mmCIF file of C-alpha atoms in Angstrom:
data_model
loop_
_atom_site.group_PDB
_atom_site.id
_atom_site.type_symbol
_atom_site.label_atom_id
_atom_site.label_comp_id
_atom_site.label_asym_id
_atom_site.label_seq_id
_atom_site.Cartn_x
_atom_site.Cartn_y
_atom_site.Cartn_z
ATOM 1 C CA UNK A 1 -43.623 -45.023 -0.364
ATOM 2 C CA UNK A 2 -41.135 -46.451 1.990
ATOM 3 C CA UNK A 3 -38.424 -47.089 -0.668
ATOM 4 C CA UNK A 4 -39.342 -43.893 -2.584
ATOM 5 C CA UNK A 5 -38.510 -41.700 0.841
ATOM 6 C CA UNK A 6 -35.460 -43.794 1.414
ATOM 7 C CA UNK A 7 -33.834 -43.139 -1.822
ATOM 8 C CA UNK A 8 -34.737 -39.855 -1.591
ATOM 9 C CA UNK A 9 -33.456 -39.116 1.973
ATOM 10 C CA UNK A 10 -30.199 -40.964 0.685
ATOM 11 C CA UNK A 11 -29.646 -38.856 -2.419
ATOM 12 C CA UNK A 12 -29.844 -35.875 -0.383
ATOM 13 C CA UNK A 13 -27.610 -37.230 2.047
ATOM 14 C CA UNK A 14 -25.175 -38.045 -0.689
ATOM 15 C CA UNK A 15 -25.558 -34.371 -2.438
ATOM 16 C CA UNK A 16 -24.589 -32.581 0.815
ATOM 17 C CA UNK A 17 -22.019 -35.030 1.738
ATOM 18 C CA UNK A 18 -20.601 -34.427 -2.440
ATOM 19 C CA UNK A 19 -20.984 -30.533 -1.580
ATOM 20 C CA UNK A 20 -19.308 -30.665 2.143
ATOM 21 C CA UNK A 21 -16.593 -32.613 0.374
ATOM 22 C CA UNK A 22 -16.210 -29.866 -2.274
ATOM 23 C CA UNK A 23 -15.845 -27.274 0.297
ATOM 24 C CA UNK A 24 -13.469 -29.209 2.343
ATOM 25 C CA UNK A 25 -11.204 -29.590 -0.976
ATOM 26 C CA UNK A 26 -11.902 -25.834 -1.464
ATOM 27 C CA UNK A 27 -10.430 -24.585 2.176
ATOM 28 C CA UNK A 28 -7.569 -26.910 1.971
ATOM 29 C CA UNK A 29 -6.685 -25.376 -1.569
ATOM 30 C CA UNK A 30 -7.201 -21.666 -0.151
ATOM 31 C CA UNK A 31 -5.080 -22.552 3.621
ATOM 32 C CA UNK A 32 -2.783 -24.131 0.849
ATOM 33 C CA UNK A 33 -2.482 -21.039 -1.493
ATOM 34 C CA UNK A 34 -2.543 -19.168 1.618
ATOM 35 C CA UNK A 35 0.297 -20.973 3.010
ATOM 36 C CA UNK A 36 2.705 -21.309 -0.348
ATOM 37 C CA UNK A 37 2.050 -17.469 -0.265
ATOM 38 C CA UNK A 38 2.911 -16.295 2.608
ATOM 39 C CA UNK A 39 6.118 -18.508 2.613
ATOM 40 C CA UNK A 40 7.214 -16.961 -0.693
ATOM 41 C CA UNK A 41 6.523 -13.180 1.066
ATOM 42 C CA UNK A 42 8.758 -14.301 3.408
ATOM 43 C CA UNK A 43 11.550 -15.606 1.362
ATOM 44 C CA UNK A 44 11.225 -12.433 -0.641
ATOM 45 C CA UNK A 45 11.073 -10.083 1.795
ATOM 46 C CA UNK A 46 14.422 -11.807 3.316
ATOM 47 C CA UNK A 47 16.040 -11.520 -0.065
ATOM 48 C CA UNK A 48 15.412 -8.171 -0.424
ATOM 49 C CA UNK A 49 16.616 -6.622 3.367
ATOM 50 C CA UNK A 50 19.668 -8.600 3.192
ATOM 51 C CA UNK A 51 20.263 -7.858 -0.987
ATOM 52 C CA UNK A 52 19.784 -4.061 -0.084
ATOM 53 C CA UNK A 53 21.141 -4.666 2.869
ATOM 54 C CA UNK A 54 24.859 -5.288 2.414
ATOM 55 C CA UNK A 55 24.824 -2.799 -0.710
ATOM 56 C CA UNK A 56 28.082 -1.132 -0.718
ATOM 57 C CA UNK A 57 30.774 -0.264 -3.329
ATOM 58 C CA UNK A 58 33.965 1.784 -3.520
ATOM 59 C CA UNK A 59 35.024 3.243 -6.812
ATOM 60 C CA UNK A 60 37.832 5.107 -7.283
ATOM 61 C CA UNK A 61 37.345 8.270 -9.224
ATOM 62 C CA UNK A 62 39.285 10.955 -10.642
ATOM 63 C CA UNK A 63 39.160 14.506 -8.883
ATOM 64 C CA UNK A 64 40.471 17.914 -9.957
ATOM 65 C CA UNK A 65 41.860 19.488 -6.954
ATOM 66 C CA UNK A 66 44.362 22.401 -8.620
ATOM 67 C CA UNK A 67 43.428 23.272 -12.614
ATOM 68 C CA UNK A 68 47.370 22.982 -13.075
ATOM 69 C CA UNK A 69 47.782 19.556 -11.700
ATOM 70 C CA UNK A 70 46.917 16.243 -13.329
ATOM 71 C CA UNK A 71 43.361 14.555 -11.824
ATOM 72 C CA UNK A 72 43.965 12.896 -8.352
ATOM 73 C CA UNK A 73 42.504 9.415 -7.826
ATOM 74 C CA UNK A 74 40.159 9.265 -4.675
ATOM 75 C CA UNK A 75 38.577 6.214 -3.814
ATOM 76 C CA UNK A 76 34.260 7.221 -2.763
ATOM 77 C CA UNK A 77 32.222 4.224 -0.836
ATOM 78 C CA UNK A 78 28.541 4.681 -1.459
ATOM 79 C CA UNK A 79 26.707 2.743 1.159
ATOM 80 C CA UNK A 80 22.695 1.931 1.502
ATOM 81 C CA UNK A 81 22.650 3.805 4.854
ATOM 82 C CA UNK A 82 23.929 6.567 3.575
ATOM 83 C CA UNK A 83 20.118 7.277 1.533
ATOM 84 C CA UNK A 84 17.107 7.134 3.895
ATOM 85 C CA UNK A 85 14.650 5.985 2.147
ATOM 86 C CA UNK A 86 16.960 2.300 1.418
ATOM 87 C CA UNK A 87 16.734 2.560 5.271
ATOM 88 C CA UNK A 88 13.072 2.819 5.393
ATOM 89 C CA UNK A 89 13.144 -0.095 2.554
ATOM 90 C CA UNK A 90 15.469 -2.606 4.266
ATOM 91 C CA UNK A 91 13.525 -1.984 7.666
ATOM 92 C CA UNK A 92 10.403 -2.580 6.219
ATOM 93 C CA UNK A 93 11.682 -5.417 4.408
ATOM 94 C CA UNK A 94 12.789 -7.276 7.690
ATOM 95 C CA UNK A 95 9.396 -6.176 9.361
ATOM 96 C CA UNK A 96 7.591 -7.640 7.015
ATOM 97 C CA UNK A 97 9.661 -11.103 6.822
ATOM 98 C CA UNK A 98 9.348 -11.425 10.702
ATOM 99 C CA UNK A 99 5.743 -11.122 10.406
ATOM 100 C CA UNK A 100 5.276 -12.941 7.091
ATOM 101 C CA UNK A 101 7.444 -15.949 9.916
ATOM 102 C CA UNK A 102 4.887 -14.897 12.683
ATOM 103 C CA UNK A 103 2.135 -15.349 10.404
ATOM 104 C CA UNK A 104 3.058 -18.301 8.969
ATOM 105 C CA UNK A 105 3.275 -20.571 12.123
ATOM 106 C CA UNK A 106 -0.009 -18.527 13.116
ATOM 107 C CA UNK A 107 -1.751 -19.864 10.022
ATOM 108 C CA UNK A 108 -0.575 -23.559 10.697
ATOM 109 C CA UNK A 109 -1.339 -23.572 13.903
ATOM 110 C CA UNK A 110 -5.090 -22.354 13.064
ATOM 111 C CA UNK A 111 -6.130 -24.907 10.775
ATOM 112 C CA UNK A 112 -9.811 -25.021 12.451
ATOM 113 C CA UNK A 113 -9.996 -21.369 10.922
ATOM 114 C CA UNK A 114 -10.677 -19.248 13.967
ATOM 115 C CA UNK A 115 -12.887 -16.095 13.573
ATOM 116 C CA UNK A 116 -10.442 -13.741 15.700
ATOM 117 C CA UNK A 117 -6.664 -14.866 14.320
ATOM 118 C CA UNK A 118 -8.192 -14.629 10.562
ATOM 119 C CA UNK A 119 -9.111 -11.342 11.221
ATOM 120 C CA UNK A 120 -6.393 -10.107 13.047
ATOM 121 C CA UNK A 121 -3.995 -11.604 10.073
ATOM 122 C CA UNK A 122 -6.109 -9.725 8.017
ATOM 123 C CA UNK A 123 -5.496 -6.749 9.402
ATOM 124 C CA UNK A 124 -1.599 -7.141 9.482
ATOM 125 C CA UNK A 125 -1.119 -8.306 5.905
ATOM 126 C CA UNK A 126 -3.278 -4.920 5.197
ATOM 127 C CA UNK A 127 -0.621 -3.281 7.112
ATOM 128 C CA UNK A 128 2.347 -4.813 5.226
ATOM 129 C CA UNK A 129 0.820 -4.092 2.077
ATOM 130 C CA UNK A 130 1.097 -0.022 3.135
ATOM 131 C CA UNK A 131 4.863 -0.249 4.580
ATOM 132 C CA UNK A 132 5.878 -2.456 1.686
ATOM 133 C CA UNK A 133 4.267 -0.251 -1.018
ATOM 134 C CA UNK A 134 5.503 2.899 0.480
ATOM 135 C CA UNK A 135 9.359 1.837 1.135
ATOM 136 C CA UNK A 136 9.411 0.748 -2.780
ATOM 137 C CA UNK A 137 7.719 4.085 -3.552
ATOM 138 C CA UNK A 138 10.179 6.069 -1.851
ATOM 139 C CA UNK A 139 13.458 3.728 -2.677
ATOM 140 C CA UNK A 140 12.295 3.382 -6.291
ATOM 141 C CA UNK A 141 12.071 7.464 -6.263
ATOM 142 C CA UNK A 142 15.516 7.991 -4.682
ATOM 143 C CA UNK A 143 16.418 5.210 -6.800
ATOM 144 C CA UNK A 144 15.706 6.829 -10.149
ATOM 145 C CA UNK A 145 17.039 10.158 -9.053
ATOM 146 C CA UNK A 146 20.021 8.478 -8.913
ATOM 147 C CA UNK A 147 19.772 6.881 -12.582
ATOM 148 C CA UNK A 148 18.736 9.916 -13.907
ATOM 149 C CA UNK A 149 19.528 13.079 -11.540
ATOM 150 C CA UNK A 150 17.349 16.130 -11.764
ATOM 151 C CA UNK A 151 18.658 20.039 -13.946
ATOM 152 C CA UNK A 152 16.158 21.900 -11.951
ATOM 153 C CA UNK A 153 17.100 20.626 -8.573
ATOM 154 C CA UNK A 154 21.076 20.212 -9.512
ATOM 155 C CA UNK A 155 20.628 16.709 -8.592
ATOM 156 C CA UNK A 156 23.326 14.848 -10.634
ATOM 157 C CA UNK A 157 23.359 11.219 -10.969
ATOM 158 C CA UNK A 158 25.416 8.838 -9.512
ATOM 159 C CA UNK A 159 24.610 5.501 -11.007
ATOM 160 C CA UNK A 160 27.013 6.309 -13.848
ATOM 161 C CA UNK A 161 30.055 6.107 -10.867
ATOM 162 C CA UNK A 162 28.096 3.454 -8.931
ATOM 163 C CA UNK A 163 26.712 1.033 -11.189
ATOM 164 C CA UNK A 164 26.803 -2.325 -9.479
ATOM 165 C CA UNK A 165 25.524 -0.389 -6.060
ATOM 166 C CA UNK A 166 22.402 0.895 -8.517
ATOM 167 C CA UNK A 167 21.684 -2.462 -10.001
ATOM 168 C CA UNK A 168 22.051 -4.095 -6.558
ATOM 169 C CA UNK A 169 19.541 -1.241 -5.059
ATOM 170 C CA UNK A 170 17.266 -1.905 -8.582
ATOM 171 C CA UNK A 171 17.315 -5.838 -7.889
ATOM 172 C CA UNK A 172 16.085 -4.788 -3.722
ATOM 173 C CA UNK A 173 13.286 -2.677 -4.856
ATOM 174 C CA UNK A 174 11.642 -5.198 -7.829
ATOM 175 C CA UNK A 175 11.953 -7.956 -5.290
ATOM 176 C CA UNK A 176 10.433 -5.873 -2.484
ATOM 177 C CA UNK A 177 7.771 -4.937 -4.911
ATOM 178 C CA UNK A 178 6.731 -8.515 -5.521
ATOM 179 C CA UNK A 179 6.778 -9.208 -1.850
ATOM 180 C CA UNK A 180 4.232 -6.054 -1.456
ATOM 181 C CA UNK A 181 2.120 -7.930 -4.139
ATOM 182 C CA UNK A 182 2.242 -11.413 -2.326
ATOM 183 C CA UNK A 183 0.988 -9.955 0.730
ATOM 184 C CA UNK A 184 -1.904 -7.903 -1.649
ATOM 185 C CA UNK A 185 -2.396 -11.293 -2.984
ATOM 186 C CA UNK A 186 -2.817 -12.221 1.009
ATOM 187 C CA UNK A 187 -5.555 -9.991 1.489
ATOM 188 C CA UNK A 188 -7.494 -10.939 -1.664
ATOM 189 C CA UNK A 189 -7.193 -14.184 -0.907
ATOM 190 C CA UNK A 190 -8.535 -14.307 2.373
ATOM 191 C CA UNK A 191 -11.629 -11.382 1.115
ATOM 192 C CA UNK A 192 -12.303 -14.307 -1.605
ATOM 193 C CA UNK A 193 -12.253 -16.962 0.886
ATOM 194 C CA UNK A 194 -14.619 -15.469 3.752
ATOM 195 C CA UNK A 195 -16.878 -14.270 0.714
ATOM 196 C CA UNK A 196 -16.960 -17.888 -0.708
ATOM 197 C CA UNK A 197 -17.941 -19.194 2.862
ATOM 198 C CA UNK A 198 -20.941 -16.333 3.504
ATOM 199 C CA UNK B 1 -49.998 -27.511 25.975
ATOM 200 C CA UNK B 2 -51.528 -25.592 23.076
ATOM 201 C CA UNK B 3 -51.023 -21.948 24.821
ATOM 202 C CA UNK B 4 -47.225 -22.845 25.938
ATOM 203 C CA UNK B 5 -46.468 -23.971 22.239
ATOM 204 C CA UNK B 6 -48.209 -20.011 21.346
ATOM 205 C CA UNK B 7 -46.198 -18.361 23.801
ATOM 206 C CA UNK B 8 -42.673 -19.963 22.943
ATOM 207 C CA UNK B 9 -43.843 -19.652 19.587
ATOM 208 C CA UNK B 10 -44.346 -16.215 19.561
ATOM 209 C CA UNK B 11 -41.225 -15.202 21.639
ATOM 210 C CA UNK B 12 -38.963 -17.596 19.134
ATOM 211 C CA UNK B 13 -40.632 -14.971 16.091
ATOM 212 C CA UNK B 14 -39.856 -11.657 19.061
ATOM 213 C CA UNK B 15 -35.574 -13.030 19.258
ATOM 214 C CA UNK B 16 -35.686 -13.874 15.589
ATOM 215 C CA UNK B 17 -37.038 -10.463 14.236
ATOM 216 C CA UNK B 18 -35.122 -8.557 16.845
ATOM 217 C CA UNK B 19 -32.026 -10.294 15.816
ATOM 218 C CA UNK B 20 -32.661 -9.478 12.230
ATOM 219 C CA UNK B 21 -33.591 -6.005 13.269
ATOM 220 C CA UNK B 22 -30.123 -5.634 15.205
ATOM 221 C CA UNK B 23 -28.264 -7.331 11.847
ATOM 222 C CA UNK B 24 -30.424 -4.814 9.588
ATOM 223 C CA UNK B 25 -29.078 -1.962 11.506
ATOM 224 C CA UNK B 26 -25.268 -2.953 11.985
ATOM 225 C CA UNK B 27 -25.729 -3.216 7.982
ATOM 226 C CA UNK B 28 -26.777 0.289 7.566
ATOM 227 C CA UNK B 29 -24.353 1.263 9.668
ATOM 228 C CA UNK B 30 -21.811 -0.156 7.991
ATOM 229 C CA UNK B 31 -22.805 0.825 4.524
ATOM 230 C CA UNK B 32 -23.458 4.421 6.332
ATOM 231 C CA UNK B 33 -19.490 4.700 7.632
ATOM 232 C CA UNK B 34 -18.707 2.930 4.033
ATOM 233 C CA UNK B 35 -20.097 5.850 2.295
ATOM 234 C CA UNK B 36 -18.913 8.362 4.767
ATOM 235 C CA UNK B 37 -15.368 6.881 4.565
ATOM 236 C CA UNK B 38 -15.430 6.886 0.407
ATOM 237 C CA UNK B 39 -17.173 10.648 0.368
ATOM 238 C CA UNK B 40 -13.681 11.392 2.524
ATOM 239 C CA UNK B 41 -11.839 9.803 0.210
ATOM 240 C CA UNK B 42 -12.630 11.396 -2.716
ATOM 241 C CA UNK B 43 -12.728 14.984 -1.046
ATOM 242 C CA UNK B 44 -8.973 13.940 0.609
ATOM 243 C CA UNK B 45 -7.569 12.775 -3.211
ATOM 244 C CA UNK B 46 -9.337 15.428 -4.762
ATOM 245 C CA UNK B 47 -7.535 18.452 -2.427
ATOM 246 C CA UNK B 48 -4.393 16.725 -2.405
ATOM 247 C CA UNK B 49 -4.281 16.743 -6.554
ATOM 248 C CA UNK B 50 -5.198 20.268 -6.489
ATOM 249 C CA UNK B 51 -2.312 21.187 -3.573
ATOM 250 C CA UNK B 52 0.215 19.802 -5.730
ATOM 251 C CA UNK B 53 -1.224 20.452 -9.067
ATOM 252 C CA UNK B 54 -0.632 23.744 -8.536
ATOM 253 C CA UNK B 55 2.497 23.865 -6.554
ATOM 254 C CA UNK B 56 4.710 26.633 -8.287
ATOM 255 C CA UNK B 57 6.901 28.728 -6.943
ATOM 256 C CA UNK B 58 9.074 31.369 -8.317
ATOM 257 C CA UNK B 59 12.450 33.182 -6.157
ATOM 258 C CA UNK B 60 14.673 35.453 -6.918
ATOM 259 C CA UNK B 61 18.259 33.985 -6.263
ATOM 260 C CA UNK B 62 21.505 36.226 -6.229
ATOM 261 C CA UNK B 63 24.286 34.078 -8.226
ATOM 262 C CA UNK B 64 27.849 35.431 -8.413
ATOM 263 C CA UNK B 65 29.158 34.700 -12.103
ATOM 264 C CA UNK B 66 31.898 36.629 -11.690
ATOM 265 C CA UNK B 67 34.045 36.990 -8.507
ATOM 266 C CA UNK B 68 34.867 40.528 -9.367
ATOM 267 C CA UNK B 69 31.315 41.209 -9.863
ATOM 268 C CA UNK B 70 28.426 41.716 -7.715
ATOM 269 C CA UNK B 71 26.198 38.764 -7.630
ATOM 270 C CA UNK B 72 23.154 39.115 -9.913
ATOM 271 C CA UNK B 73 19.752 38.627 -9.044
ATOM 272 C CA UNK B 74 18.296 35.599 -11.248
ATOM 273 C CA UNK B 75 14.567 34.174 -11.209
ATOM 274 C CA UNK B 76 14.534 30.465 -10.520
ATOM 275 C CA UNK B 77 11.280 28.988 -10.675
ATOM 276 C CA UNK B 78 10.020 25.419 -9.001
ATOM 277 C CA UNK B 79 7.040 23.448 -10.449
ATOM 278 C CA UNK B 80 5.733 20.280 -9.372
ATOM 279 C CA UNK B 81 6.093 18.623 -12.996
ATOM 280 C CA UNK B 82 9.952 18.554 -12.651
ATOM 281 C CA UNK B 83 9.951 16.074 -10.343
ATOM 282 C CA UNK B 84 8.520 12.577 -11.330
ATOM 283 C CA UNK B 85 7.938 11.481 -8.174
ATOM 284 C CA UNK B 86 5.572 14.515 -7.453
ATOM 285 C CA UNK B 87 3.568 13.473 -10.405
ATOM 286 C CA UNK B 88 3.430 10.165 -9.812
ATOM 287 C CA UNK B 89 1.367 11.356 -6.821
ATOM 288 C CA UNK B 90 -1.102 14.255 -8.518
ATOM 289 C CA UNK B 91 -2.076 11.154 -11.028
ATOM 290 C CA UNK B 92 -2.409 8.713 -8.407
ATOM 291 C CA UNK B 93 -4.335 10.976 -6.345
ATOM 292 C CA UNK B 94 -6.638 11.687 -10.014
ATOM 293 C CA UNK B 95 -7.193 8.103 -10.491
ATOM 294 C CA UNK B 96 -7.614 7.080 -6.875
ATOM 295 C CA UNK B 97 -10.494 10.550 -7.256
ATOM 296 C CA UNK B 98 -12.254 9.284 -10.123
ATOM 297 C CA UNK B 99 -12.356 5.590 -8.512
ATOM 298 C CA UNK B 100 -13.555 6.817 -5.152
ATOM 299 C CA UNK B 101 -16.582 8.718 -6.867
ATOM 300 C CA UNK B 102 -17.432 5.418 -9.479
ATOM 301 C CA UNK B 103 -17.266 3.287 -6.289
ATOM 302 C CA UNK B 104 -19.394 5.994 -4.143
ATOM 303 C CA UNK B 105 -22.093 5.376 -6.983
ATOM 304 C CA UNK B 106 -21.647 1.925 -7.230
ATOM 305 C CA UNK B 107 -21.895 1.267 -3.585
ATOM 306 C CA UNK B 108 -25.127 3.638 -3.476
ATOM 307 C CA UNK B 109 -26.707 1.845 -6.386
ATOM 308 C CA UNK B 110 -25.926 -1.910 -4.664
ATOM 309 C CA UNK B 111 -27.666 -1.208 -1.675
ATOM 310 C CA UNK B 112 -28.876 -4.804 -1.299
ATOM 311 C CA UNK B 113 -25.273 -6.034 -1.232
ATOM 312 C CA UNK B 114 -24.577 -8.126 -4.551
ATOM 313 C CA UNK B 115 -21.645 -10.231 -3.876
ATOM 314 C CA UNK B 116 -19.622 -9.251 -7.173
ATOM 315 C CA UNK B 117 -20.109 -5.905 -6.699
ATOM 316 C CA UNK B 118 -18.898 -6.050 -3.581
ATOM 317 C CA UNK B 119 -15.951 -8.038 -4.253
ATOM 318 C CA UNK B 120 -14.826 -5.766 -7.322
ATOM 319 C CA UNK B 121 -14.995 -2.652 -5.207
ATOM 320 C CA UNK B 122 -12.911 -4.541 -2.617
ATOM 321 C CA UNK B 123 -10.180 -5.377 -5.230
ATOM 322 C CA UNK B 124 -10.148 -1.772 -6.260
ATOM 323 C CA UNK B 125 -9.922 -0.509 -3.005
ATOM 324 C CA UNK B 126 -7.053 -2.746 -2.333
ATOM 325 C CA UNK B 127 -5.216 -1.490 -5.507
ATOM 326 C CA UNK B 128 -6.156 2.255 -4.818
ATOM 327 C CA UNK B 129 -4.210 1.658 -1.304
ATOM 328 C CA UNK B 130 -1.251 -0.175 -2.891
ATOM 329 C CA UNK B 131 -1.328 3.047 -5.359
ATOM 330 C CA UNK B 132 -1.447 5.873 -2.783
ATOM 331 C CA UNK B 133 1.022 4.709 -0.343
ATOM 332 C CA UNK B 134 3.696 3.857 -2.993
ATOM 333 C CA UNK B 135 2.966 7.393 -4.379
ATOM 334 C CA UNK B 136 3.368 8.674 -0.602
ATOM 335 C CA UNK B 137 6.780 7.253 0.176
ATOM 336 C CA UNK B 138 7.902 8.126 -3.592
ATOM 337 C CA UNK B 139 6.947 12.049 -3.006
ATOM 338 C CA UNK B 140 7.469 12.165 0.552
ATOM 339 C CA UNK B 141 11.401 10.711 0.088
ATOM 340 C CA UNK B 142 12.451 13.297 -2.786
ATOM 341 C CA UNK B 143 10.343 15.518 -0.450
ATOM 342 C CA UNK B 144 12.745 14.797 2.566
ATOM 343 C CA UNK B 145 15.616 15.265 -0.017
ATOM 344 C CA UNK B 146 14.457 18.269 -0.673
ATOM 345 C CA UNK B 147 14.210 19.476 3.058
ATOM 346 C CA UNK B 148 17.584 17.952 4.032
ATOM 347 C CA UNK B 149 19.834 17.245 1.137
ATOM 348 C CA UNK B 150 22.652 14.426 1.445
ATOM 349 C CA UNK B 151 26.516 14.975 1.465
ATOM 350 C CA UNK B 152 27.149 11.910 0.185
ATOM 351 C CA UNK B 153 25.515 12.088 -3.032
ATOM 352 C CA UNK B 154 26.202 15.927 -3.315
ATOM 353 C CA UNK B 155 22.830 16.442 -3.317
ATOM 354 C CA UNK B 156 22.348 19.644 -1.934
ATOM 355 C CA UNK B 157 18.295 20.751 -0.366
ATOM 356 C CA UNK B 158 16.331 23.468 -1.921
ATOM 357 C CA UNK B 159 13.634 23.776 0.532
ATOM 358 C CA UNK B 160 16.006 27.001 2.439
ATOM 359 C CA UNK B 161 14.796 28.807 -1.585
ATOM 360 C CA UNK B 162 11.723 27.144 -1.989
ATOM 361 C CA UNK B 163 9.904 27.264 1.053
ATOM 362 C CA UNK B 164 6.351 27.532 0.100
ATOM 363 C CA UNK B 165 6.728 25.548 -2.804
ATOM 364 C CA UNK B 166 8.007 22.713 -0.187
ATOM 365 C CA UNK B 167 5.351 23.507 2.523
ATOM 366 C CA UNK B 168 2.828 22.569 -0.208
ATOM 367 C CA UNK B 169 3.841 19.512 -1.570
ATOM 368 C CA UNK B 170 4.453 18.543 2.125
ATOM 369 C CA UNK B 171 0.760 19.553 2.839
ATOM 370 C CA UNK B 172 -0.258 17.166 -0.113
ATOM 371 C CA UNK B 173 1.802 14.002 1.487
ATOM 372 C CA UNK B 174 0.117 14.162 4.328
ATOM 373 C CA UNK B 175 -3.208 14.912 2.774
ATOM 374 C CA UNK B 176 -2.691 11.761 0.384
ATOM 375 C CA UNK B 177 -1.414 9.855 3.118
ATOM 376 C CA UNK B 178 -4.289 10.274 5.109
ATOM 377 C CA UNK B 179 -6.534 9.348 1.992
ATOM 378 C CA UNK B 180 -4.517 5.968 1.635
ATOM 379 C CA UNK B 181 -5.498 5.096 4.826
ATOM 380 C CA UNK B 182 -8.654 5.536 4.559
ATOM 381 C CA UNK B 183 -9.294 3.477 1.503
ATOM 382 C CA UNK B 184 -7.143 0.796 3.817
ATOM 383 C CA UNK B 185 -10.029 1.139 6.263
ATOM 384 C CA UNK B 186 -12.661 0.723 3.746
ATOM 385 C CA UNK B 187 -10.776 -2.299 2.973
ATOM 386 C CA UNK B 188 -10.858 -3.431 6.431
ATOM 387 C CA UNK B 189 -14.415 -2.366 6.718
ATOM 388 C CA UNK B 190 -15.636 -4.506 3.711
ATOM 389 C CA UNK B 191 -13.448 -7.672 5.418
ATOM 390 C CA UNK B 192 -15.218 -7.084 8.626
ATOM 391 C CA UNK B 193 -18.669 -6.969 7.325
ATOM 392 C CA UNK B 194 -17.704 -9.985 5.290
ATOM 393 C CA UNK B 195 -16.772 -11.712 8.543
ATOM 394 C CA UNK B 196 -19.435 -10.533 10.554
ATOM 395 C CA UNK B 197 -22.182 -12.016 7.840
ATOM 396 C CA UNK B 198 -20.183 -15.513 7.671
#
């Protein structure tokens, strides 16, 4: 009887030390994920304000001034503070990579996975998902106004004149959009994780 | 001995049931403000759809085609369907609509809390947010456009013709902006009840 409880009592022993071990493995790969993440929403983010950020291009172009006289060459500089919503974009952008810094130390630094900071991280990845998702909506808009322009409006396009300042805006806005999905990714994560430990 | 053992007994089973009772209510009130919030949301998406949907707006404009000539009265008419950023937002607003009442009858019909249930509607959620507010800044920056115009792309605003036409698809932003945020509350909601039950 002695023996039988023994073994029995050390079995269970050894399945809840198998399954604490499991979930140990399982945190560190989540605070892992969680950490390669956020890291990669920060590089991104910093790509993005500073590719968007020092888009600018002059092009000289030909303009009519008298019917009579031959085409005059004048040289137009289209600039990414010039359009609003690139503003909006880039400021958002470097929001987002100061936080996605913030965050990042704040994540190391609670490795004992504290109720309060979790949540509050929560909370401000939710928030970068909104400004990130809404500057790409509204650059990506102006954006493809300017690929395309707009009859009804009389909105010509301009990314016929300013080609490498449209690609370079093009290039800000994908890699803004995949930031917006890291920190979306963020969220989910940390949902999945706080599910898996209820 | 045996009456002190009753007593502590008896209050252990008072703390524990009260304790459950108190957890039993914070749950109903948190699937009560979780089915308020989504009943919002769908009403919110729902209006703002229709706002837009139907934005159309027709002004007579006098354009001089001869200088000679007295200007002549033309009809210009706006719709919403001309611009793509406007209905990018009337289907993200239908989709974010038909999700909201799916999830308001899922979330009814799981009222004991199933964990994948849960966890899908969460995702969802999270992607109806990422889909509103990029919808929001996409409308609300050709909106802007619209209201100021920009010198430097020789865009010029229509908003001084089309007034009401503009005052309605403004009305929509906001309406769609405030339904994005409330699907990033149910979000936050759902985290926090996660949290809370951990």
């Amino acid at each position: 009887m002695e023996s039988q409880y023994k073994s029995s009592g050390n079995g269970g022993m050894e399945v809840g030390e198998r399954e604490r071990g499991v979930a140990v493995a399982n945190k560190r790969n989540m605070r892992g994920c969680d950490v390669v993440l956020r890291f990669f929403a920060l590089a991104l983010t910093l790509t993005a304000a500073v590719v968007l950020g020092v888009d600018k291009e002059t092009k000289t172009v030909p303009v009519t001034l008298v019917p009579t006289l031959p085409p005059v060459n004048v040289p137009l500089t289209s600039k990414w503070h010039y359009l609003s919503a690139f503003v909006f974009l880039v400021v958002a952008n470097a929001i987002a990579c100061g936080y996605a810094a913030i965050s990042l130390l704040l994540t190391l630094a609670n490795m004992n996975g504290k109720k309060g900071i979790t949540m509050i991280i929560i909370f401000f990845d939710l928030v970068m998902v909104a400004l990130l998702f809404s500057g790409v909506g509204a650059a990506a808009a102006i954006g493809i106004m300017g690929y395309q322009g707009n009859s009804h409006v009389r909105w010509n396009k301009v990314c016929n004149v300013f080609d490498k300042f449209c690609a370079q805006a093009a290039a800000a806005v994908a890699i803004s959009g995949i930031a917006a999905a890291a920190f979306l990714l963020l969220v989910l994560l940390a949902t999945f994780n706080l599910h898996k430990r209820h």
